[in-house]
Each structure stands twice: as structure tokens, then as C-alpha cells.
Tab-separated table of C-alpha atoms and ligand atoms in Angstrom:
chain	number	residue	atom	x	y	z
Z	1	UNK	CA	-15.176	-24.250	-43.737
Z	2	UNK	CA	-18.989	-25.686	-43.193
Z	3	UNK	CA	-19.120	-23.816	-39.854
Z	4	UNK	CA	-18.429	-20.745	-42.052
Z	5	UNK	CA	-20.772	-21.421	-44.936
Z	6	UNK	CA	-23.518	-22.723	-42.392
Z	7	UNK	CA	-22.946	-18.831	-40.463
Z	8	UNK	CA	-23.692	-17.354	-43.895
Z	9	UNK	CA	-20.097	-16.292	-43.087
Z	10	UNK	CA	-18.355	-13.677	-45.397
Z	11	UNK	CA	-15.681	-16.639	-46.465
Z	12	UNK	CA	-18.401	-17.069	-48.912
Z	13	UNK	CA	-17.867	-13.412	-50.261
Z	14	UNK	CA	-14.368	-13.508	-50.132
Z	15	UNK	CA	-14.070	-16.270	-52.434
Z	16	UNK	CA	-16.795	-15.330	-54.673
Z	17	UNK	CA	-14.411	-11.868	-55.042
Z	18	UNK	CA	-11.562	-13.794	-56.108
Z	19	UNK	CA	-12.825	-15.120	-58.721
Z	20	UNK	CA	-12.369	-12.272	-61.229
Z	21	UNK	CA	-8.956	-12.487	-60.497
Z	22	UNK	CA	-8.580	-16.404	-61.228
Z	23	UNK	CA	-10.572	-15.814	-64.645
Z	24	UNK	CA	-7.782	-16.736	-66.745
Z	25	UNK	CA	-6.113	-19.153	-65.233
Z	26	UNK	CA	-9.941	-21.049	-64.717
Z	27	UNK	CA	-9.937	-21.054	-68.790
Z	28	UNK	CA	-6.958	-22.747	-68.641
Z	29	UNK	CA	-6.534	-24.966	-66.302
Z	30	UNK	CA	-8.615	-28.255	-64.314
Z	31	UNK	CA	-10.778	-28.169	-61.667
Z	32	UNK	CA	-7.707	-28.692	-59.470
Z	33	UNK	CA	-6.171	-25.960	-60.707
Z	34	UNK	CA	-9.167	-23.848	-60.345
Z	35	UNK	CA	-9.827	-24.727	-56.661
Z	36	UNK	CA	-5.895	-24.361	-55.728
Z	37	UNK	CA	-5.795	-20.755	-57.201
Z	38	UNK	CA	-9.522	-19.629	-55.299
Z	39	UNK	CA	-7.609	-20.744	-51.795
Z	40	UNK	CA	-4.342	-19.225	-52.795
Z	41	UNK	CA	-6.565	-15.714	-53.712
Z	42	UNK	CA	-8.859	-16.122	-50.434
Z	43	UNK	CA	-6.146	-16.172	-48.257
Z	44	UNK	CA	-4.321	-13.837	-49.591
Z	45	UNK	CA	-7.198	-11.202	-49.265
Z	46	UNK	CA	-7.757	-12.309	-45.795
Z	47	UNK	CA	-6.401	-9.498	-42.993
Z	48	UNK	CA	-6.424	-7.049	-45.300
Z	49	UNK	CA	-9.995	-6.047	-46.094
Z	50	UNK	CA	-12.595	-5.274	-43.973
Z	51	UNK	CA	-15.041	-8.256	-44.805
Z	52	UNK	CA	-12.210	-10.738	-44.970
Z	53	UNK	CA	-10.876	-9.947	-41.824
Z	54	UNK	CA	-14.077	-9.916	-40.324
Z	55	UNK	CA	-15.202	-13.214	-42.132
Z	56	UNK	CA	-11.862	-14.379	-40.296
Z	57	UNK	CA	-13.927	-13.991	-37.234
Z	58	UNK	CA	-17.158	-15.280	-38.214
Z	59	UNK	CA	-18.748	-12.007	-38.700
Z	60	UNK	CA	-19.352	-9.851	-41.555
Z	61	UNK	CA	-18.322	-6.039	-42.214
Z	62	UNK	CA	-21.345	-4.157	-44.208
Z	63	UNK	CA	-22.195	-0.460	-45.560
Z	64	UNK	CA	-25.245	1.155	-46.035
Z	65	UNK	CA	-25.625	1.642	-50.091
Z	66	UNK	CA	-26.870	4.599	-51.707
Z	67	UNK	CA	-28.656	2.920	-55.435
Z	68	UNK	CA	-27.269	6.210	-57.421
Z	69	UNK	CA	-23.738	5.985	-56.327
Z	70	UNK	CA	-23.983	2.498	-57.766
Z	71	UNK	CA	-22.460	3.962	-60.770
Z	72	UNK	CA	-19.555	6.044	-59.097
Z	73	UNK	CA	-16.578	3.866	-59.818
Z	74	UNK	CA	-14.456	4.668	-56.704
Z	75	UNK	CA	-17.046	4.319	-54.433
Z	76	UNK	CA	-18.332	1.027	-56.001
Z	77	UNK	CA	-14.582	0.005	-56.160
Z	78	UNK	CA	-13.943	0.429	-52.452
Z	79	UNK	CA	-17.721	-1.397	-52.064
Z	80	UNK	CA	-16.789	-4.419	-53.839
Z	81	UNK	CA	-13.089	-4.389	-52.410
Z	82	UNK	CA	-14.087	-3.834	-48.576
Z	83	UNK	CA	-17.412	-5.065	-47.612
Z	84	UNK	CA	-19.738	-8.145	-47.513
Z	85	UNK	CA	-23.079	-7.022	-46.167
Z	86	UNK	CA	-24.841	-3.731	-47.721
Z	87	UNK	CA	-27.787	-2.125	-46.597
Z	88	UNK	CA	-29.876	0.015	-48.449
Z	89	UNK	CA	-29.628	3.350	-46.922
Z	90	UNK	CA	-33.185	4.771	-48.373
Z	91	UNK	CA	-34.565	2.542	-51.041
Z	92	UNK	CA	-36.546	-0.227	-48.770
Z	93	UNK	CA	-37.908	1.885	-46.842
Z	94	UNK	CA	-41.875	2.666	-46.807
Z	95	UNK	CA	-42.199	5.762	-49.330
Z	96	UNK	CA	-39.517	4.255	-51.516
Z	97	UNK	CA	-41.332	0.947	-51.696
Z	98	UNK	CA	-45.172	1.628	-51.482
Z	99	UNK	CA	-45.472	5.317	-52.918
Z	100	UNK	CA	-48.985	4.424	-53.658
Z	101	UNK	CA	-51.036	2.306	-51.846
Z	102	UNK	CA	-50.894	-1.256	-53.241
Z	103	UNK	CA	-48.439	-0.264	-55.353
Z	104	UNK	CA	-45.332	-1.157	-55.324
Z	105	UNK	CA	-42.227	0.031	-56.802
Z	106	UNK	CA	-38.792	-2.060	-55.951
Z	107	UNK	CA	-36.814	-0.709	-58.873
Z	108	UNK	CA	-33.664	1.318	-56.859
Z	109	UNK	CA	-34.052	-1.481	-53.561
Z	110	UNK	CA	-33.519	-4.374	-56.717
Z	111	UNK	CA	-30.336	-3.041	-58.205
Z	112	UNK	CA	-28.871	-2.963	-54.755
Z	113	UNK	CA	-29.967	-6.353	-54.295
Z	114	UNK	CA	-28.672	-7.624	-57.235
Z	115	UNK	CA	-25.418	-5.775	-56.613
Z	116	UNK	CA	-25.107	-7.317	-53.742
Z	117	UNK	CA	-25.530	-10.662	-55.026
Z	118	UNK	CA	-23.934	-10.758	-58.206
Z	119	UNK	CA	-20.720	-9.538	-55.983
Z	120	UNK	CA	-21.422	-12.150	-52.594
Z	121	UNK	CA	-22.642	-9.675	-50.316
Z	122	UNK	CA	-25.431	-10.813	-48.436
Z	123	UNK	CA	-28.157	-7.817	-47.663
Z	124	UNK	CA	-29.661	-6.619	-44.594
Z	125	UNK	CA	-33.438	-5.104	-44.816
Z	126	UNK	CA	-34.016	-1.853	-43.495
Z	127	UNK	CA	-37.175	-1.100	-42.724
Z	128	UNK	CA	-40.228	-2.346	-43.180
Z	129	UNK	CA	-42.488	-0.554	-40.296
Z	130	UNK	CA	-41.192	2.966	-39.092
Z	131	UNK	CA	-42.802	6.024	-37.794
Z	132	UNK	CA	-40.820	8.018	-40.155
Z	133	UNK	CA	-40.101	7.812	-44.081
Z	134	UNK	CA	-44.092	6.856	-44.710
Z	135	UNK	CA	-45.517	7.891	-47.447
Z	136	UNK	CA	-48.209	10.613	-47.340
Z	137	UNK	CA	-50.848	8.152	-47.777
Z	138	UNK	CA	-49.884	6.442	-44.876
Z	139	UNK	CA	-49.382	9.196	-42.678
Z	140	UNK	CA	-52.691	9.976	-43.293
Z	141	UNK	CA	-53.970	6.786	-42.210
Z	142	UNK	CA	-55.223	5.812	-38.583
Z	143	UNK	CA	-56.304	3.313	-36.435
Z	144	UNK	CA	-57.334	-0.058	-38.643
Z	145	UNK	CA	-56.948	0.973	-41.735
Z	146	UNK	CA	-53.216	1.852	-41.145
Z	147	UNK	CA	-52.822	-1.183	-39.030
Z	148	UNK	CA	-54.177	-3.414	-42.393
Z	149	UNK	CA	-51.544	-1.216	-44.388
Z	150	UNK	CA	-48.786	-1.824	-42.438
Z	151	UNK	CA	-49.195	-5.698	-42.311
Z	152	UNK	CA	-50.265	-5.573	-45.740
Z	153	UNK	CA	-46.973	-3.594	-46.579
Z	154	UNK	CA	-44.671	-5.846	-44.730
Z	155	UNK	CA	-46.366	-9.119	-46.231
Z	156	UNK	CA	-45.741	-7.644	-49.845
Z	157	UNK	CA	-42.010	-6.315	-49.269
Z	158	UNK	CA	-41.138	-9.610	-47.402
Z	159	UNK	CA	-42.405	-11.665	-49.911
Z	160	UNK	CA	-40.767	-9.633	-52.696
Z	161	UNK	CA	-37.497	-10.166	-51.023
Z	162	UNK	CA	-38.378	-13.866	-49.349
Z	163	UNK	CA	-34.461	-15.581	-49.681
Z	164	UNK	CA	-32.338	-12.969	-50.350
Z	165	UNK	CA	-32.348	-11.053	-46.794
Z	166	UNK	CA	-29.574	-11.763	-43.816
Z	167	UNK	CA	-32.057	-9.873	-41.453
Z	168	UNK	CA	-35.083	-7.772	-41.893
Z	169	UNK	CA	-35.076	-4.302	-39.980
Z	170	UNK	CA	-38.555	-5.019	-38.911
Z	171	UNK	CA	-39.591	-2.003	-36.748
Z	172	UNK	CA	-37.549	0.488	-36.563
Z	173	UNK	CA	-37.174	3.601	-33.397
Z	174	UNK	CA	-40.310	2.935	-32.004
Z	175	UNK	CA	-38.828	3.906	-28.503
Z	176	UNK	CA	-38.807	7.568	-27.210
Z	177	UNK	CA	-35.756	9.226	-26.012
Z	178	UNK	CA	-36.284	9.726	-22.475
Z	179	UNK	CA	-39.354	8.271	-20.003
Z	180	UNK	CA	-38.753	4.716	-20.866
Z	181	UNK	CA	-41.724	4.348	-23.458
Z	182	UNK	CA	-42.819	4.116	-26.722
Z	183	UNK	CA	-42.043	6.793	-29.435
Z	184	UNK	CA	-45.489	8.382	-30.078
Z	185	UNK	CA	-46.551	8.118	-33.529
Z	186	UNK	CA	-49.627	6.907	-35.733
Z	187	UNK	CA	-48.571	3.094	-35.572
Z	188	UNK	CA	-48.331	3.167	-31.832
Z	189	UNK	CA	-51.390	4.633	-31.808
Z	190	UNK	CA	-52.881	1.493	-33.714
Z	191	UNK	CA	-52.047	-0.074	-30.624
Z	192	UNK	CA	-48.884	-1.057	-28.206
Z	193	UNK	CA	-49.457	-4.792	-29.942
Z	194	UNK	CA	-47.912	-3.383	-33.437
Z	195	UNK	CA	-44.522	-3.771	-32.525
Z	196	UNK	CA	-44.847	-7.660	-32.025
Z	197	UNK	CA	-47.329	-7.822	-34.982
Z	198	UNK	CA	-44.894	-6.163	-37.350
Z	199	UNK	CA	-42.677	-9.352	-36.006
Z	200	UNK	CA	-45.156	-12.277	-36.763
Z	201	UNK	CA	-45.889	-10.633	-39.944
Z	202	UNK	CA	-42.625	-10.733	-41.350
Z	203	UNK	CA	-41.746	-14.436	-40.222
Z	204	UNK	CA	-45.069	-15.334	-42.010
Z	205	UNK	CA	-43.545	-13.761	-45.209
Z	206	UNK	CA	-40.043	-14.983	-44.688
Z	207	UNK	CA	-39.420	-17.423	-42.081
Z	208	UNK	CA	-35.525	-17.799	-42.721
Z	209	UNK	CA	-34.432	-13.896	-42.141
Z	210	UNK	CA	-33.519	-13.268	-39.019
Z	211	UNK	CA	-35.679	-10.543	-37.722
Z	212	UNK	CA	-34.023	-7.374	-35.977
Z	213	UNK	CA	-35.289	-4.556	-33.955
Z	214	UNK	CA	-33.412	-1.501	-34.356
Z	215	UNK	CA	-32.582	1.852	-32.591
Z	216	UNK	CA	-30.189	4.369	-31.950
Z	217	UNK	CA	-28.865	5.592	-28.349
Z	218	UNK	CA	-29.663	2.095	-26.917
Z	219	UNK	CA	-25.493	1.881	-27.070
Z	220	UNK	CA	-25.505	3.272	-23.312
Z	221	UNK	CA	-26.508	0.462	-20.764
Z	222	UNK	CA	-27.454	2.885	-18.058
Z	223	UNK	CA	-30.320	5.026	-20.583
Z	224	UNK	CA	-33.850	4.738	-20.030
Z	225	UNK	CA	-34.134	3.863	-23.947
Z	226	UNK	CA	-31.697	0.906	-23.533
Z	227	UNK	CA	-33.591	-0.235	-20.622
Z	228	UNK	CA	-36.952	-0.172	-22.375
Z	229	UNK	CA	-35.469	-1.793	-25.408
Z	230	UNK	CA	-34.189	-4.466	-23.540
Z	231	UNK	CA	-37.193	-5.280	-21.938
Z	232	UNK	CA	-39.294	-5.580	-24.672
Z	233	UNK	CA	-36.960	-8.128	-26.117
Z	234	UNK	CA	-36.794	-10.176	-23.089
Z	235	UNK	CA	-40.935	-9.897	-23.087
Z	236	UNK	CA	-40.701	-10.797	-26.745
Z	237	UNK	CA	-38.177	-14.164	-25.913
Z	238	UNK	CA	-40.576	-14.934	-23.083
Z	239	UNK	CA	-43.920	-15.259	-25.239
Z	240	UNK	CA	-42.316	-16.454	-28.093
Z	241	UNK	CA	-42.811	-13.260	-30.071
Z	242	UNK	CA	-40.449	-13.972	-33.192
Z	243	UNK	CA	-37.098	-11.484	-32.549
Z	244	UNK	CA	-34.004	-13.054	-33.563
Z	245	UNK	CA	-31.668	-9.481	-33.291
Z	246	UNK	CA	-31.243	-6.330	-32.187
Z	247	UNK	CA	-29.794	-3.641	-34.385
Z	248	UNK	CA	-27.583	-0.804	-32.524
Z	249	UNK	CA	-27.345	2.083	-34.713
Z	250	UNK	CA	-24.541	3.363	-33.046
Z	251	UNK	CA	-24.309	6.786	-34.348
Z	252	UNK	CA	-21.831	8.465	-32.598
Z	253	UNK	CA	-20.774	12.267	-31.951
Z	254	UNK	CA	-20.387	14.587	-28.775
Z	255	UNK	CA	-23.876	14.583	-27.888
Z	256	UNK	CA	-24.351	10.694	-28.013
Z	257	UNK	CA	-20.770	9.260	-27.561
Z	258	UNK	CA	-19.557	5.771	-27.756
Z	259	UNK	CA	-19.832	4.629	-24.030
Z	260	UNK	CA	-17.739	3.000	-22.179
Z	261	UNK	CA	-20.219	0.257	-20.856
Z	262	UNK	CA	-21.095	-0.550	-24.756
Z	263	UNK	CA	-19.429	-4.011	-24.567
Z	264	UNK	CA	-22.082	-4.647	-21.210
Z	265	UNK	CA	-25.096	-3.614	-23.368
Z	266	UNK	CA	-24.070	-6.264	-26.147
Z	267	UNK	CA	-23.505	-8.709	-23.969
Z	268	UNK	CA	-26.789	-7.946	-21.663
Z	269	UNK	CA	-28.937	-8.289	-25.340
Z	270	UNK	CA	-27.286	-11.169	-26.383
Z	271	UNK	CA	-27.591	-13.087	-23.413
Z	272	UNK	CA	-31.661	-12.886	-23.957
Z	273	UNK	CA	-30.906	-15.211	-27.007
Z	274	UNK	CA	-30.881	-13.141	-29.530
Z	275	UNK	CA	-28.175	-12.288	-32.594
Z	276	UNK	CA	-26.135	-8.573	-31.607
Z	277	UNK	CA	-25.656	-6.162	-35.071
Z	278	UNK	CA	-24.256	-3.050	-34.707
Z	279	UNK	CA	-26.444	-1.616	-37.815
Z	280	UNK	CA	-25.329	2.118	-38.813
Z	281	UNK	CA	-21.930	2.976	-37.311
Z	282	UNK	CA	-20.664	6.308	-37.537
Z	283	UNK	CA	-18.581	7.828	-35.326
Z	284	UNK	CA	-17.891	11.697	-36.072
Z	285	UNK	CA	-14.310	13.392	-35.511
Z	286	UNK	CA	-10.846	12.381	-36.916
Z	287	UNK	CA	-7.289	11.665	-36.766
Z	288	UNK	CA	-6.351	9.014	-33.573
Z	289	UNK	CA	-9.369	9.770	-31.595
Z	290	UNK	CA	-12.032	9.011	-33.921
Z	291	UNK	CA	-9.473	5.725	-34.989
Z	292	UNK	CA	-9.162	4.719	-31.342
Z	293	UNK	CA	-12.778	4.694	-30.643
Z	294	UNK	CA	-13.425	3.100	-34.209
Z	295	UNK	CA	-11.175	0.420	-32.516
Z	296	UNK	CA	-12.879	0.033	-29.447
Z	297	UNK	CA	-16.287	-1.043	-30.818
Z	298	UNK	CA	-14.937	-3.357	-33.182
Z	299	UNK	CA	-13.243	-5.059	-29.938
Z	300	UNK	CA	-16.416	-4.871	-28.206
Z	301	UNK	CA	-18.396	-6.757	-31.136
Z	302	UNK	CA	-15.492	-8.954	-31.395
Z	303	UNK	CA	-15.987	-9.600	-27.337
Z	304	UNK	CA	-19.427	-11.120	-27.720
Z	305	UNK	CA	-19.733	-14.233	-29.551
Z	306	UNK	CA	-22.998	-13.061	-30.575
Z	307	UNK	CA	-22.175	-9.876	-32.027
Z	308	UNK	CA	-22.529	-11.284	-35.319
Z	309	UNK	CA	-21.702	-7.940	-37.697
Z	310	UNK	CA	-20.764	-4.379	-37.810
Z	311	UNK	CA	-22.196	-2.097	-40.490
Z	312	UNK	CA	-21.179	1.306	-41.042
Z	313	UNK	CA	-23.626	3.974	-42.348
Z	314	UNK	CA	-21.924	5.047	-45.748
Z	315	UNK	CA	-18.497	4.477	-47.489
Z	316	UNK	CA	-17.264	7.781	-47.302
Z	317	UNK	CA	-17.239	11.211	-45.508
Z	318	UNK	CA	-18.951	12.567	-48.517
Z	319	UNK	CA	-21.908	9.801	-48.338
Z	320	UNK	CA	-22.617	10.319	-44.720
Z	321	UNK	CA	-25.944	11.507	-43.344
Z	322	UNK	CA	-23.644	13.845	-41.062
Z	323	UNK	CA	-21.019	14.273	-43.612
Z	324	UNK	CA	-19.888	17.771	-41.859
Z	325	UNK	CA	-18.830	15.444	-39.030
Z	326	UNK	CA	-16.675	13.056	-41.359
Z	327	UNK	CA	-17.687	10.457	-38.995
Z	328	UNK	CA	-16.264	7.376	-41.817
Z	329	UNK	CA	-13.454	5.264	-42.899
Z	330	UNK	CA	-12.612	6.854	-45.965
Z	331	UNK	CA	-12.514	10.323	-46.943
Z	332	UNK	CA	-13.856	12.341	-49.961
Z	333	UNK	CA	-11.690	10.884	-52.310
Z	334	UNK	CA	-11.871	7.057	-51.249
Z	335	UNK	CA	-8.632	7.349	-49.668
Z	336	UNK	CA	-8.404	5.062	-46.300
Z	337	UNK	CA	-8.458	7.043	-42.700
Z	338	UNK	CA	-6.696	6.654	-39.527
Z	339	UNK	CA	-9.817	5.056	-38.533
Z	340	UNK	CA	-10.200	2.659	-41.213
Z	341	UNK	CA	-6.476	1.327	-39.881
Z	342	UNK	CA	-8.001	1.017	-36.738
Z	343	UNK	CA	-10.642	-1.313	-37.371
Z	344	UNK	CA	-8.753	-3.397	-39.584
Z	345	UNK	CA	-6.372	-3.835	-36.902
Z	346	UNK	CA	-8.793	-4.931	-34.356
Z	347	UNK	CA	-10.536	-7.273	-36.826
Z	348	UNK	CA	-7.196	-8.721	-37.105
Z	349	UNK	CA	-5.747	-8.739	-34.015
Z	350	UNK	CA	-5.192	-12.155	-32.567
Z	351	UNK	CA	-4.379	-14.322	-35.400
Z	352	UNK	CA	-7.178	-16.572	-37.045
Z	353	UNK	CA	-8.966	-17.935	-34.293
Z	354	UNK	CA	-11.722	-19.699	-35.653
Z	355	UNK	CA	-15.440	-18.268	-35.345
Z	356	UNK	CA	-17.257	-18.146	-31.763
T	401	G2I	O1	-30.829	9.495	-40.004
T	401	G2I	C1	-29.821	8.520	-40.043
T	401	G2I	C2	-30.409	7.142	-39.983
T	401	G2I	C3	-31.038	6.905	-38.634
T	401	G2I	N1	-31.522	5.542	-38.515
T	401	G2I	C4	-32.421	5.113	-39.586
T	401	G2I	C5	-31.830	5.379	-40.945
T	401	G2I	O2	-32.749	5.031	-41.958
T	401	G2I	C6	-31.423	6.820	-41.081
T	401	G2I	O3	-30.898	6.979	-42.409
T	401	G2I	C7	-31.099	8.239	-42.976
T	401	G2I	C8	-30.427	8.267	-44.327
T	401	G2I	O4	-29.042	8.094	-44.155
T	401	G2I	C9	-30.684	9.604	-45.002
T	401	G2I	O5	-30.224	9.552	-46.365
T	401	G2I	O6	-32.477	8.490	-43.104
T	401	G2I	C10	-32.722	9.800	-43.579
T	401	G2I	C11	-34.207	10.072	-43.555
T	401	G2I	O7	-34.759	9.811	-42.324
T	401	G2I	C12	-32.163	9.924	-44.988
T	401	G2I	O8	-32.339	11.242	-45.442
T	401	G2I	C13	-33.160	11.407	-46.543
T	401	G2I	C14	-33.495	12.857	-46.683
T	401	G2I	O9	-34.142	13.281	-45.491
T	401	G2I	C15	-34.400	13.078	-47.844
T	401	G2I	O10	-34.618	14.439	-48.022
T	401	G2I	C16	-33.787	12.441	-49.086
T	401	G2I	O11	-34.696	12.511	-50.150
T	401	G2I	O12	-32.556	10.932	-47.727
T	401	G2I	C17	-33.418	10.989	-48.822
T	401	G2I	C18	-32.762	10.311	-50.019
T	401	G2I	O13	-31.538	10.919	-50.314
């Protein structure tokens, strides 16, 4: 139990879920009582939800979390049922945040955070410096000034949030799709440093998050963008630039599909010492297919000891981003898909072995 609670691990969650349940008898009863019925309810919620099963395996299950569905009751009943990580889909991010320069507005980004808490799901960040999502202000800022704004904005949303983040999002697609570089945009143009600024920055603000950089198509270990990724972590670990993960979107569909060398690319990133999240999952399709490769990335997290999470971008088809492409584990009307079987299945699959 202290090598879960000393992860952060979702057994946390899972018991602070139960207690609702145990209300009455708690009024009741001793402290004996009270601590009997907790283990009776954790267990029996373990292997059948998506954060207890993955708690099971020292690793938690999140979703991103819109702020104004927070008052839709089936899709904050399948939140609180299912998951134990959320990440704010829109509402941390730089125009939500810092609409005005200097001033800051943390209203939406709060109730998700307190949410989260009040129901023990821990929170992942997402994202403090970004090319896109800026606020007009800072799009129209260059070269110093923007650079001051950008640390500036990352000390002040850090510090807002200093304790109650897993893992910060701290830069966020800064590679381009093809060549092997860096995404043009007006932060790289403050400089190539920004990247590892953007790091220090944040672990100035709040040294216990862990601190993620995150992409999408980096899933494939053979693409130029997985390649350059990879080496800027590695250059990161090697002059003690402060990375602690790296965030796989993982948004999959027909022209970016889940590849078969995905398990090689988590391993490859973890074994430069850092934490493994897959950070938006989405696969789009249906019935088996969609299911079976649901399946195969949980197995592939599950692989890699330091695969430490899987978060998938929305609760259901209806939320998603690409919700034409129902790429989710529940449908429209909250009910569970052949896909959501899947993953449960994998998280579940061989017994309780205890966390890697
Ligand atoms: O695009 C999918 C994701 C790719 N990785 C980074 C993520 O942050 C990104 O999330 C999406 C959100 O799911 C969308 O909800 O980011 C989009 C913006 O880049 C979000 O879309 C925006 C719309 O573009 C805005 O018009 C809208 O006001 O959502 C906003 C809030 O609903």
C-alpha cells in the first residue's frame, strides 16, 4: 500500500470514491468498522473501472475535462465512476489563463481542479508554453518581450497551481512534422533555447510536478518527428535540463495510425530516464477494430514499467475534438463501447501483479 500512495497511485482515488458509499455505515460504526468497509468497497471496485484497474497496475487512467460539461450529470457520472487523472482540455491553456497581459483569470481551470480534488483525481497541466491557443496579445509579441511573457506566464500559472499538478504540459508541439526540426513559430523565433527555458521555469515555480514534453505523431519510432523528439530529451537528460516525461498524444485515425513499433518508442523514451504518458488518446473507428487496437496500446503502456498513465482525450464520442470519427469509449449517450471492454480487459489481464 505505501508503494502505491508513494506512486501517487490511483488506490488513493479509489478509496477516496468509496467513501460515499460507506457514509452510513461510518455514522454508525468505529474506526474499525470504518476501515473494514473502505477495503471491502476498494476491492470490490477494483477490475471493474478504468482507474481501479489501472491503479491495480500502478498507473492511472485520466480524461481530458471540458469545465461546462461539469454540470452534465451523465458525463460527470461516468467521470467520477471511471477515471482518476483529468486534464483540462482548454481551460489552462494560454488565452484561457492570461487573456490580458498580467492578468490572470483561473476561474473555469479552478473548478476542474477542485473537481478533481474534491473527487481524488489527481490533475495533469496542459499547457503552459504553446505556439498555438495564445492570446492575441501574445501573438503579437516578438523577440524579448514575448520571451519575458512567456516566462512570466509560466511563473504565474505554476505558482497558481504549485501542489496540486501530477505533471505540467510544459511546451507543447514545438516539433514540425517532417525535416526533423523545430515547429516554426514566434517562441522559436525567441530563440532554439525556449524550449529548455520553458523547463527551468516551471521547476522554479513548482519543483515537485513532474515536467512533460508533449506531441502528437511521435507514436511511430521510425518518423523524423519521433527522432527529433527523442533527441532533444536525451540532450535535455545529458545537461541536466529539468524533463521528467514525455507526453504521446496518440491521436489516432487512418492518416496517423497506431503503429505497430509503438511499444519500441515507449520503451526507447523511457530508457533516457524519463516517466512515459500517453496524454490524449483517441483512436477513431468502431466495433472490434477500434476495441482491438484500444487493447493494444493499453498492453503496450502496460509493457513498460515506465509508462506511468494513459489519458484519453474526452469521455464520449460527443465530447471529442474529432467527434465525426467516434474515436472514444463511450458513445453519445454514456453507454460503454466495444472499445471500452477492451481496455478494461487489458488493464486487467494478468491478475493483480503488484506495480513495476
Ligand atoms: O486538437 C486536439 C488536441 C491536440 N493536442 C493539444 C490539445 O490541446 C488539442 O486539444 C484541442 C481541444 O480538444 C479543442 O477543444 O485543442 C483545440 C484548439 O487547438 C480545441 O478546440 C478549441 C476550438 O478551436 C475553439 O474554437 C473553441 O473555442 O476549443 C475551444 C473551446 O471549446
Amino acid at each position: 500500500m505505501d508503494k502505491l500512495l508513494a506512486r501517487g497511485s490511483g488506490s488513493l482515488s479509489a478509496a477516496a470514491r468509496s467513501r460515499p458509499r460507506t457514509a452510513v455505515v461510518s455514522m454508525m460504526a468505529g474506526v474499525a468498522v470504518i476501515a473494514a468497509t473502505v477495503a471491502v468497497a476498494t476491492s470490490a471496485s477494483a477490475g471493474t473501472t478504468l482507474g481501479a484497474s489501472a491503479a491495480e497496475k500502478g498507473r492511472y487512467f485520466g480524461t481530458a475535462v471540458a469545465a461546462n460539461k461539469l454540470s452534465d450529470a451523465t458525463y460527470v457520472g461516468i467521470l467520477n465512476r471511471e477515471f482518476n487523472m483529468v486534464t483540462p482540455e482548454n481551460e489552462m491553456k494560454w488565452d484561457a489563463t492570461e487573456p490580458s497581459q498580467g492578468q490572470f483569470s483561473y476561474t473555469s481551470a479552478d473548478r476542474i481542479v477542485s473537481h478533481a480534488q474534491a473527487n481524488g483525481m489527481r490533475v495533469r497541466g496542459h499547457a503552459l508554453a504553446w505556439h498555438s491557443q495564445q492570446p492575441g496579445w501574445a501573438q503579437n509579441l516578438s523577440g524579448t518581450a514575448l520571451r519575458q511573457a512567456m516566462v512570466n506566464h509560466i511563473t504565474q500559472v505554476a505558482t497558481h497551481y504549485k501542489g496540486k499538478i501530477y505533471a505540467w504540459d510544459v511546451v507543447n508541439e514545438a516539433f514540425a512534422d517532417s525535416g526533423g526540426g523545430r515547429r516554426d513559430s514566434n517562441l522559436q523565433r525567441t530563440g532554439n533555447d525556449w524550449i529548455e527555458v520553458a523547463f527551468r521555469t516551471a521547476r522554479a515555480a513548482d519543483p515537485a510536478a513532474k515536467l512533460c514534453y508533449n506531441d502528437y505523431n511521435t507514436d511511430n519510432w521510425t518518423w523524423e518527428k519521433t527522432q527529433a523528439v527523442y533527441n532533444m530529451v536525451k540532450d535535455f537528460k545529458a545537461r541536466g535540463v529539468p524533463i521528467d516525461c514525455v507526453g504521446l498524444q496518440s491521436h489516432f485515425n487512418s492518416g496517423s495510425p497506431y503503429p505497430s513499433n509503438y511499444r519500441t518508442t515507449l520503451q526507447n523514451f523511457a530508457a533516457l530516464g524519463v516517466d512515459v504518458q500517453i496524454t490524449e488518446l483517441d483512436i477513431e473507428g468502431s466495433g472490434s477494430t477500434q476495441a482491438t487496437t484500444y487493447g493494444n496500446v493499453v498492453r503496450d503502456c502496460l509493457a513498460v514499467s515506465r509508462c506511468t498513465g494513459i489519458t484519453v482525450w474526452g469521455i464520449r464520442d460527443t465530447d471529442s475534438w474529432r467527434a465525426s470519427g467516434t474515436p472514444l469509449l463511450f458513445d453519445g449517450n454514456g453507454n460503454k463501447k466495444p472499445a471500452y471492454t477492451a481496455v478494461l480487459d487489458a488493464l486487467n489481464a494478468g491478475g493483480t501483479t503488484p506495480p513495476p
